[in-house]
Amino acid sequence: MTSLNDLITAIHRTPIVDNHAHPLLAPSAQTKHNLLAITTEAHGNAISSTKSSLPHIRGVKQLASILGCGEDWDEVVRAIQREKAKPDDAWAKRCFEGIEMLLIDDGLDGKDDVLDYSWHDRLTRTPSKRIVRIEKVAEEIIDRYLKQHGELSAEQKAEGILREFEDVIKSAVVDPEVVGFKSVICYRTGLRLTLPSGSVVRAEFVELLTKLNSEGKTDFTRLDGLHFNTWIVHHTASIIEKSSSRVKKPLQFHTGLGDNDITLTRSSPSHLQSFIRKFPEVPIVLLHASYPWTKEAGYLASVYENCYADIGEVFPFISKEGQEKVVREVLELCPTEKILWSTDGHWFPETFLLAVMQVREALEVVLSDYVIKDVLNVSQAIRVVEDLFFNTSNKLYGLGLSLKPLPERAHSPSMTSDLATLTSFLVTYPDTKFLRLQYLDYTATPRLRVIPTKKALSVLRGQALHQNGQLPKLDIGITKASLGLLQNDTIIPGVTASGEYRLKAIFSSLRPGPNEHFASVQGEFYEQDGQEVALCPRSSLRRAVERAKASNLDFLVGFEIEIVFLSRNPCEEQHNGPKYKPLTTSSSHAWNSARALDNNYRVLTEIYDTLARAGIELEQWHPEGANGQYEFVLPPLPPLEAVDTLLHAREIISNVVASHGLRATLIPKPSPIEIGTASHLHISVSSVDKSKTISYESFYAGILSSLPGIIAFTYSKPASYERVVDGCWAGGRWVTWGTQNRETPLRKIEGSHWEIKCLDGLANMYLALAAVISAGTYGHNAGQVLYWLDCKGDPASLASQERKNLGITEALPSDLNQALESLKRNQVLCKALGRDVVDRYCTVKKAEMKLLEGMDEEKRREWVIDRY
């Protein structure tokens, strides 16, 4: 079954036959022409205003992104010059990535300034072919006759010129290097090709030559405003029609927009209708999307077998919205096998680069929209791409190519991957109505905004560009106080409700659920100017992972979800007793007990099925030791994905359990007389370069060295320390490790796969894992020695000297206050996470403790269960 991702892949990996392009400038001529021309038809004084146009602004942003420079035209120009200085035409090759073959009209003025069409073969997989510009053929013949045959009369010159023109066209018809012809009569007389009698045409042409002879002219550059212009178009079409070749070579027409030399009202392709009818055997290509008359081009291509619509030049010469409109308009009634694409690129390679980038963006937006609206299925949309980019030109010009997908290296990252991800998701989960845009605050409270999917799609399709040149991302404004709130929405000291962040959806975390008709996506905080917010918990983990990768460290992370199901006391009983009580259907509950499944298997099966529908495949699950306590083992994933998955899985479990009238809680000590509840973390360390090995002992030595400070994140509530006791498989109270030892905070399992046991479900997992990875990365980089020896037993049961012999000299903090003090003293964590993050975290925790101080034990317990 195909998905929208298959469509996006096709858009980026289908090779392009550029069916109408022009040569690049020779190095010696590059300073003669203004680089601003890459996004505009303007020239002369008018080109100076192009910097305020949407196409230019967008082009600058996209080029800056590729070149790694500032979004300023002068900086882009300097960066391009640096790239051009590199050997082997590296920059030009980058700009032509994705183009399979060029069909080059080399008849532009200034022939001596440009490279030969065959030079461009080095830039594409398949050698270029020529498009012969018929006006240029006639003009060069006339120029040569004036220079070389001054002795001839005007009538003799006319006879010779007409005969030679016919010979050149006939020769081109059989030349394998020529695949088509091009007319720019749109610039000369317009597209109404009414042809008078041959005698009128000949007489007018003789009159022109007589005038040139009388004026002593020996140079001729432009054939303009004559019936002869119309005659050469008709005569070329007649030669093509009468040719014996199996594939008739197409005749291209410039239509629509051009420079100020054109009369726009005469450039509509509708003027060609009679001509198209007159030559039914001659393929006619309407170039440049006939902009702004794209609908007319689409109509003509749909009703005349020999007519084809090209949608080139508008990429990158008009705005993003205009480009999308062109694609939609041509598809309104035109068969896709009659549509083809070109860059109309000339002089500068950057035009080719921008054109390819932007047409792919437009197709992503338009075709994804058609798929989600069920206008097209994915296979049909992929055919649109393949026809537009490859099939139509391949067949029309008789190129005989095979469609071979571009290699991965040429598959540029999608500019609209968020839109692609969401639309693909909605194809799979069409009943999704709402999107939960979530974040985890400093109290580990999941918070969210709910966005209707229709609104999310509208934003992602976008009507404006972001500052980074990409289509808009899905984000919402949210007060800066959001990262300084307690669970009851009290603002902590030092934080105000002034200012606003942008909370941006990270669509790699998108999953269905946890409720029917809902999907969830995690968010990251950004400033209004697009800068990362240092305080963002998810960004903190992402940065920690990036730093680790820079040190050649890669990770797989897996979480165990330990969770307790509680029964709710009826409302009338809550006045005389606790709000929650042990699960009434699980009185015989015990660790790994088969009996613990008997009365709850429906709930547990529903949890498994709901997780599976969300793409979360459990490794295993089993009863734990406390009444109503179960453990669900999640699969190993990269760190960010692992935390995203953990949070979503917990939401799903909580919702399923609630639907059965129960309460699921992560409270570390649900009952004073039963074992505690944790959220153990498994981590495996490897080299980013898989051909190399790393010394993982230094990584875990770094964690152990900073463990008292890390504990502030992993045991984040006063309730966490109620679980920290010896002899209960809870990881104990000592800084140490042991192979397969569940009484040490770090348990070595095998090789670099270790388990971190000193972690519970009340932690902000982004910050906790960021602290773990940061400390480990520091240890790896510093080459720290794992001086703690392998502890085989319960460290608490060892004599003081026995512990000392194993390097066990430090106990973990016994409460949150001690842990926070350890964190503030830990320079490794403060530097890695940032002092702002550490200070904000400590302030939140102090305020949390103060909030809980006035509650008695039972009220505090219920308060935690209500929220976690």
PDB file of N, CA and C in Angstrom, residues 615-675:
ATOM      1  N   GLY A 615       1.363   2.790  16.751  1.00  0.00           N
ATOM      2  CA  GLY A 615       2.701   2.476  16.277  1.00  0.00           C
ATOM      3  C   GLY A 615       3.690   2.182  17.379  1.00  0.00           C
ATOM      4  N   ILE A 616       3.202   1.906  18.577  1.00  0.00           N
ATOM      5  CA  ILE A 616       4.080   1.594  19.712  1.00  0.00           C
ATOM      6  C   ILE A 616       3.953   0.099  19.999  1.00  0.00           C
ATOM      7  N   GLU A 617       4.948  -0.648  19.623  1.00  0.00           N
ATOM      8  CA  GLU A 617       4.929  -2.099  19.802  1.00  0.00           C
ATOM      9  C   GLU A 617       5.673  -2.462  21.087  1.00  0.00           C
ATOM     10  N   LEU A 618       4.935  -2.945  22.060  1.00  0.00           N
ATOM     11  CA  LEU A 618       5.553  -3.328  23.330  1.00  0.00           C
ATOM     12  C   LEU A 618       6.504  -4.503  23.141  1.00  0.00           C
ATOM     13  N   GLU A 619       7.617  -4.442  23.861  1.00  0.00           N
ATOM     14  CA  GLU A 619       8.545  -5.578  23.866  1.00  0.00           C
ATOM     15  C   GLU A 619       7.968  -6.716  24.714  1.00  0.00           C
ATOM     16  N   GLN A 620       7.397  -6.351  25.855  1.00  0.00           N
ATOM     17  CA  GLN A 620       6.729  -7.310  26.752  1.00  0.00           C
ATOM     18  C   GLN A 620       6.011  -6.507  27.829  1.00  0.00           C
ATOM     19  N   TRP A 621       5.188  -7.169  28.597  1.00  0.00           N
ATOM     20  CA  TRP A 621       4.572  -6.555  29.769  1.00  0.00           C
ATOM     21  C   TRP A 621       4.237  -7.649  30.774  1.00  0.00           C
ATOM     22  N   HIS A 622       4.144  -7.245  32.052  1.00  0.00           N
ATOM     23  CA  HIS A 622       3.932  -8.247  33.098  1.00  0.00           C
ATOM     24  C   HIS A 622       3.470  -7.564  34.378  1.00  0.00           C
ATOM     25  N   PRO A 623       2.880  -8.320  35.307  1.00  0.00           N
ATOM     26  CA  PRO A 623       2.523  -7.761  36.615  1.00  0.00           C
ATOM     27  C   PRO A 623       3.778  -7.461  37.428  1.00  0.00           C
ATOM     28  N   GLU A 624       3.742  -6.362  38.157  1.00  0.00           N
ATOM     29  CA  GLU A 624       4.801  -6.043  39.108  1.00  0.00           C
ATOM     30  C   GLU A 624       4.323  -6.405  40.509  1.00  0.00           C
ATOM     31  N   GLY A 625       5.135  -6.048  41.530  1.00  0.00           N
ATOM     32  CA  GLY A 625       4.911  -6.593  42.856  1.00  0.00           C
ATOM     33  C   GLY A 625       3.817  -5.955  43.679  1.00  0.00           C
ATOM     34  N   ALA A 626       3.469  -4.670  43.398  1.00  0.00           N
ATOM     35  CA  ALA A 626       2.442  -3.997  44.196  1.00  0.00           C
ATOM     36  C   ALA A 626       1.059  -4.323  43.656  1.00  0.00           C
ATOM     37  N   ASN A 627       0.075  -4.159  44.498  1.00  0.00           N
ATOM     38  CA  ASN A 627      -1.302  -4.431  44.100  1.00  0.00           C
ATOM     39  C   ASN A 627      -1.687  -3.530  42.923  1.00  0.00           C
ATOM     40  N   GLY A 628      -2.146  -4.120  41.803  1.00  0.00           N
ATOM     41  CA  GLY A 628      -2.555  -3.352  40.629  1.00  0.00           C
ATOM     42  C   GLY A 628      -1.408  -2.751  39.838  1.00  0.00           C
ATOM     43  N   GLN A 629      -0.181  -3.198  40.081  1.00  0.00           N
ATOM     44  CA  GLN A 629       0.991  -2.615  39.433  1.00  0.00           C
ATOM     45  C   GLN A 629       1.422  -3.481  38.241  1.00  0.00           C
ATOM     46  N   TYR A 630       1.664  -2.798  37.091  1.00  0.00           N
ATOM     47  CA  TYR A 630       2.094  -3.500  35.881  1.00  0.00           C
ATOM     48  C   TYR A 630       3.278  -2.759  35.268  1.00  0.00           C
ATOM     49  N   GLU A 631       4.072  -3.519  34.531  1.00  0.00           N
ATOM     50  CA  GLU A 631       5.202  -2.929  33.821  1.00  0.00           C
ATOM     51  C   GLU A 631       5.043  -3.182  32.329  1.00  0.00           C
ATOM     52  N   PHE A 632       5.216  -2.105  31.528  1.00  0.00           N
ATOM     53  CA  PHE A 632       5.146  -2.181  30.073  1.00  0.00           C
ATOM     54  C   PHE A 632       6.513  -1.765  29.526  1.00  0.00           C
ATOM     55  N   VAL A 633       7.120  -2.650  28.755  1.00  0.00           N
ATOM     56  CA  VAL A 633       8.481  -2.414  28.260  1.00  0.00           C
ATOM     57  C   VAL A 633       8.401  -1.882  26.830  1.00  0.00           C
ATOM     58  N   LEU A 634       8.903  -0.655  26.649  1.00  0.00           N
ATOM     59  CA  LEU A 634       8.874  -0.010  25.341  1.00  0.00           C
ATOM     60  C   LEU A 634      10.094  -0.405  24.514  1.00  0.00           C
ATOM     61  N   PRO A 635      10.018  -0.295  23.202  1.00  0.00           N
ATOM     62  CA  PRO A 635      11.146  -0.695  22.336  1.00  0.00           C
ATOM     63  C   PRO A 635      12.288   0.306  22.410  1.00  0.00           C
ATOM     64  N   PRO A 636      13.509  -0.129  22.084  1.00  0.00           N
ATOM     65  CA  PRO A 636      14.653   0.799  22.056  1.00  0.00           C
ATOM     66  C   PRO A 636      14.561   1.738  20.865  1.00  0.00           C
ATOM     67  N   LEU A 637      14.794   3.020  21.125  1.00  0.00           N
ATOM     68  CA  LEU A 637      14.662   4.056  20.098  1.00  0.00           C
ATOM     69  C   LEU A 637      15.734   5.119  20.323  1.00  0.00           C
ATOM     70  N   PRO A 638      15.988   5.974  19.341  1.00  0.00           N
ATOM     71  CA  PRO A 638      16.866   7.123  19.587  1.00  0.00           C
ATOM     72  C   PRO A 638      16.295   7.991  20.707  1.00  0.00           C
ATOM     73  N   PRO A 639      17.137   8.732  21.413  1.00  0.00           N
ATOM     74  CA  PRO A 639      16.703   9.391  22.658  1.00  0.00           C
ATOM     75  C   PRO A 639      15.446  10.250  22.557  1.00  0.00           C
ATOM     76  N   LEU A 640      15.394  11.173  21.616  1.00  0.00           N
ATOM     77  CA  LEU A 640      14.211  12.037  21.519  1.00  0.00           C
ATOM     78  C   LEU A 640      12.965  11.239  21.213  1.00  0.00           C
ATOM     79  N   GLU A 641      13.082  10.326  20.279  1.00  0.00           N
ATOM     80  CA  GLU A 641      11.924   9.502  19.929  1.00  0.00           C
ATOM     81  C   GLU A 641      11.504   8.634  21.106  1.00  0.00           C
ATOM     82  N   ALA A 642      12.486   8.162  21.881  1.00  0.00           N
ATOM     83  CA  ALA A 642      12.172   7.322  23.035  1.00  0.00           C
ATOM     84  C   ALA A 642      11.342   8.084  24.065  1.00  0.00           C
ATOM     85  N   VAL A 643      11.713   9.343  24.352  1.00  0.00           N
ATOM     86  CA  VAL A 643      10.952  10.120  25.332  1.00  0.00           C
ATOM     87  C   VAL A 643       9.581  10.480  24.772  1.00  0.00           C
ATOM     88  N   ASP A 644       9.534  10.897  23.498  1.00  0.00           N
ATOM     89  CA  ASP A 644       8.242  11.193  22.875  1.00  0.00           C
ATOM     90  C   ASP A 644       7.313   9.987  22.975  1.00  0.00           C
ATOM     91  N   THR A 645       7.854   8.820  22.701  1.00  0.00           N
ATOM     92  CA  THR A 645       7.059   7.586  22.733  1.00  0.00           C
ATOM     93  C   THR A 645       6.617   7.260  24.147  1.00  0.00           C
ATOM     94  N   LEU A 646       7.517   7.435  25.111  1.00  0.00           N
ATOM     95  CA  LEU A 646       7.175   7.190  26.513  1.00  0.00           C
ATOM     96  C   LEU A 646       5.988   8.052  26.936  1.00  0.00           C
ATOM     97  N   LEU A 647       6.057   9.332  26.646  1.00  0.00           N
ATOM     98  CA  LEU A 647       4.985  10.229  27.074  1.00  0.00           C
ATOM     99  C   LEU A 647       3.660   9.861  26.428  1.00  0.00           C
ATOM    100  N   HIS A 648       3.692   9.502  25.161  1.00  0.00           N
ATOM    101  CA  HIS A 648       2.457   9.150  24.475  1.00  0.00           C
ATOM    102  C   HIS A 648       1.907   7.827  24.992  1.00  0.00           C
ATOM    103  N   ALA A 649       2.788   6.878  25.233  1.00  0.00           N
ATOM    104  CA  ALA A 649       2.341   5.581  25.757  1.00  0.00           C
ATOM    105  C   ALA A 649       1.672   5.756  27.119  1.00  0.00           C
ATOM    106  N   ARG A 650       2.248   6.605  27.963  1.00  0.00           N
ATOM    107  CA  ARG A 650       1.640   6.814  29.278  1.00  0.00           C
ATOM    108  C   ARG A 650       0.262   7.455  29.156  1.00  0.00           C
ATOM    109  N   GLU A 651       0.110   8.388  28.224  1.00  0.00           N
ATOM    110  CA  GLU A 651      -1.203   9.005  28.013  1.00  0.00           C
ATOM    111  C   GLU A 651      -2.220   7.964  27.563  1.00  0.00           C
ATOM    112  N   ILE A 652      -1.806   7.089  26.660  1.00  0.00           N
ATOM    113  CA  ILE A 652      -2.707   6.049  26.172  1.00  0.00           C
ATOM    114  C   ILE A 652      -3.117   5.118  27.310  1.00  0.00           C
ATOM    115  N   ILE A 653      -2.148   4.675  28.103  1.00  0.00           N
ATOM    116  CA  ILE A 653      -2.450   3.777  29.217  1.00  0.00           C
ATOM    117  C   ILE A 653      -3.417   4.446  30.180  1.00  0.00           C
ATOM    118  N   SER A 654      -3.150   5.705  30.513  1.00  0.00           N
ATOM    119  CA  SER A 654      -4.008   6.421  31.451  1.00  0.00           C
ATOM    120  C   SER A 654      -5.432   6.534  30.914  1.00  0.00           C
ATOM    121  N   ASN A 655      -5.566   6.846  29.612  1.00  0.00           N
ATOM    122  CA  ASN A 655      -6.893   7.001  29.023  1.00  0.00           C
ATOM    123  C   ASN A 655      -7.658   5.692  28.951  1.00  0.00           C
ATOM    124  N   VAL A 656      -6.974   4.621  28.597  1.00  0.00           N
ATOM    125  CA  VAL A 656      -7.650   3.309  28.536  1.00  0.00           C
ATOM    126  C   VAL A 656      -8.119   2.906  29.922  1.00  0.00           C
ATOM    127  N   VAL A 657      -7.253   3.059  30.905  1.00  0.00           N
ATOM    128  CA  VAL A 657      -7.607   2.673  32.274  1.00  0.00           C
ATOM    129  C   VAL A 657      -8.780   3.524  32.776  1.00  0.00           C
ATOM    130  N   ALA A 658      -8.754   4.821  32.467  1.00  0.00           N
ATOM    131  CA  ALA A 658      -9.840   5.698  32.902  1.00  0.00           C
ATOM    132  C   ALA A 658     -11.171   5.299  32.275  1.00  0.00           C
ATOM    133  N   SER A 659     -11.119   4.799  31.047  1.00  0.00           N
ATOM    134  CA  SER A 659     -12.364   4.395  30.386  1.00  0.00           C
ATOM    135  C   SER A 659     -13.010   3.197  31.072  1.00  0.00           C
ATOM    136  N   HIS A 660     -12.241   2.529  31.918  1.00  0.00           N
ATOM    137  CA  HIS A 660     -12.769   1.403  32.700  1.00  0.00           C
ATOM    138  C   HIS A 660     -13.059   1.812  34.143  1.00  0.00           C
ATOM    139  N   GLY A 661     -13.110   3.106  34.405  1.00  0.00           N
ATOM    140  CA  GLY A 661     -13.461   3.602  35.729  1.00  0.00           C
ATOM    141  C   GLY A 661     -12.350   3.531  36.741  1.00  0.00           C
ATOM    142  N   LEU A 662     -11.100   3.363  36.287  1.00  0.00           N
ATOM    143  CA  LEU A 662      -9.963   3.230  37.191  1.00  0.00           C
ATOM    144  C   LEU A 662      -9.039   4.449  37.047  1.00  0.00           C
ATOM    145  N   ARG A 663      -8.075   4.524  37.914  1.00  0.00           N
ATOM    146  CA  ARG A 663      -7.059   5.574  37.850  1.00  0.00           C
ATOM    147  C   ARG A 663      -5.689   4.918  37.717  1.00  0.00           C
ATOM    148  N   ALA A 664      -4.906   5.354  36.719  1.00  0.00           N
ATOM    149  CA  ALA A 664      -3.533   4.885  36.570  1.00  0.00           C
ATOM    150  C   ALA A 664      -2.610   5.955  37.114  1.00  0.00           C
ATOM    151  N   THR A 665      -1.638   5.584  37.907  1.00  0.00           N
ATOM    152  CA  THR A 665      -0.751   6.565  38.524  1.00  0.00           C
ATOM    153  C   THR A 665       0.699   6.123  38.455  1.00  0.00           C
ATOM    154  N   LEU A 666       1.581   7.131  38.400  1.00  0.00           N
ATOM    155  CA  LEU A 666       3.027   6.900  38.393  1.00  0.00           C
ATOM    156  C   LEU A 666       3.636   7.189  39.758  1.00  0.00           C
ATOM    157  N   ILE A 667       2.838   7.423  40.769  1.00  0.00           N
ATOM    158  CA  ILE A 667       3.353   7.793  42.084  1.00  0.00           C
ATOM    159  C   ILE A 667       4.393   6.776  42.537  1.00  0.00           C
ATOM    160  N   PRO A 668       5.560   7.245  42.992  1.00  0.00           N
ATOM    161  CA  PRO A 668       6.643   6.310  43.310  1.00  0.00           C
ATOM    162  C   PRO A 668       6.335   5.339  44.447  1.00  0.00           C
ATOM    163  N   LYS A 669       5.476   5.757  45.384  1.00  0.00           N
ATOM    164  CA  LYS A 669       5.167   4.872  46.517  1.00  0.00           C
ATOM    165  C   LYS A 669       3.658   4.893  46.719  1.00  0.00           C
ATOM    166  N   PRO A 670       2.924   4.071  45.969  1.00  0.00           N
ATOM    167  CA  PRO A 670       1.469   4.110  46.064  1.00  0.00           C
ATOM    168  C   PRO A 670       0.947   3.695  47.429  1.00  0.00           C
ATOM    169  N   SER A 671       1.732   2.881  48.129  1.00  0.00           N
ATOM    170  CA  SER A 671       1.329   2.437  49.470  1.00  0.00           C
ATOM    171  C   SER A 671       2.579   2.293  50.328  1.00  0.00           C
ATOM    172  N   PRO A 672       2.504   2.718  51.598  1.00  0.00           N
ATOM    173  CA  PRO A 672       3.689   2.611  52.458  1.00  0.00           C
ATOM    174  C   PRO A 672       4.173   1.187  52.646  1.00  0.00           C
ATOM    175  N   ILE A 673       3.277   0.210  52.452  1.00  0.00           N
ATOM    176  CA  ILE A 673       3.642  -1.176  52.763  1.00  0.00           C
ATOM    177  C   ILE A 673       3.940  -1.993  51.505  1.00  0.00           C
ATOM    178  N   GLU A 674       3.916  -1.337  50.312  1.00  0.00           N
ATOM    179  CA  GLU A 674       4.184  -2.090  49.088  1.00  0.00           C
ATOM    180  C   GLU A 674       5.387  -1.496  48.364  1.00  0.00           C
ATOM    181  N   ILE A 675       5.905  -2.273  47.393  1.00  0.00           N
ATOM    182  CA  ILE A 675       7.096  -1.818  46.679  1.00  0.00           C
ATOM    183  C   ILE A 675       6.757  -0.580  45.857  1.00  0.00           C
TER     184      ILE A 675
END
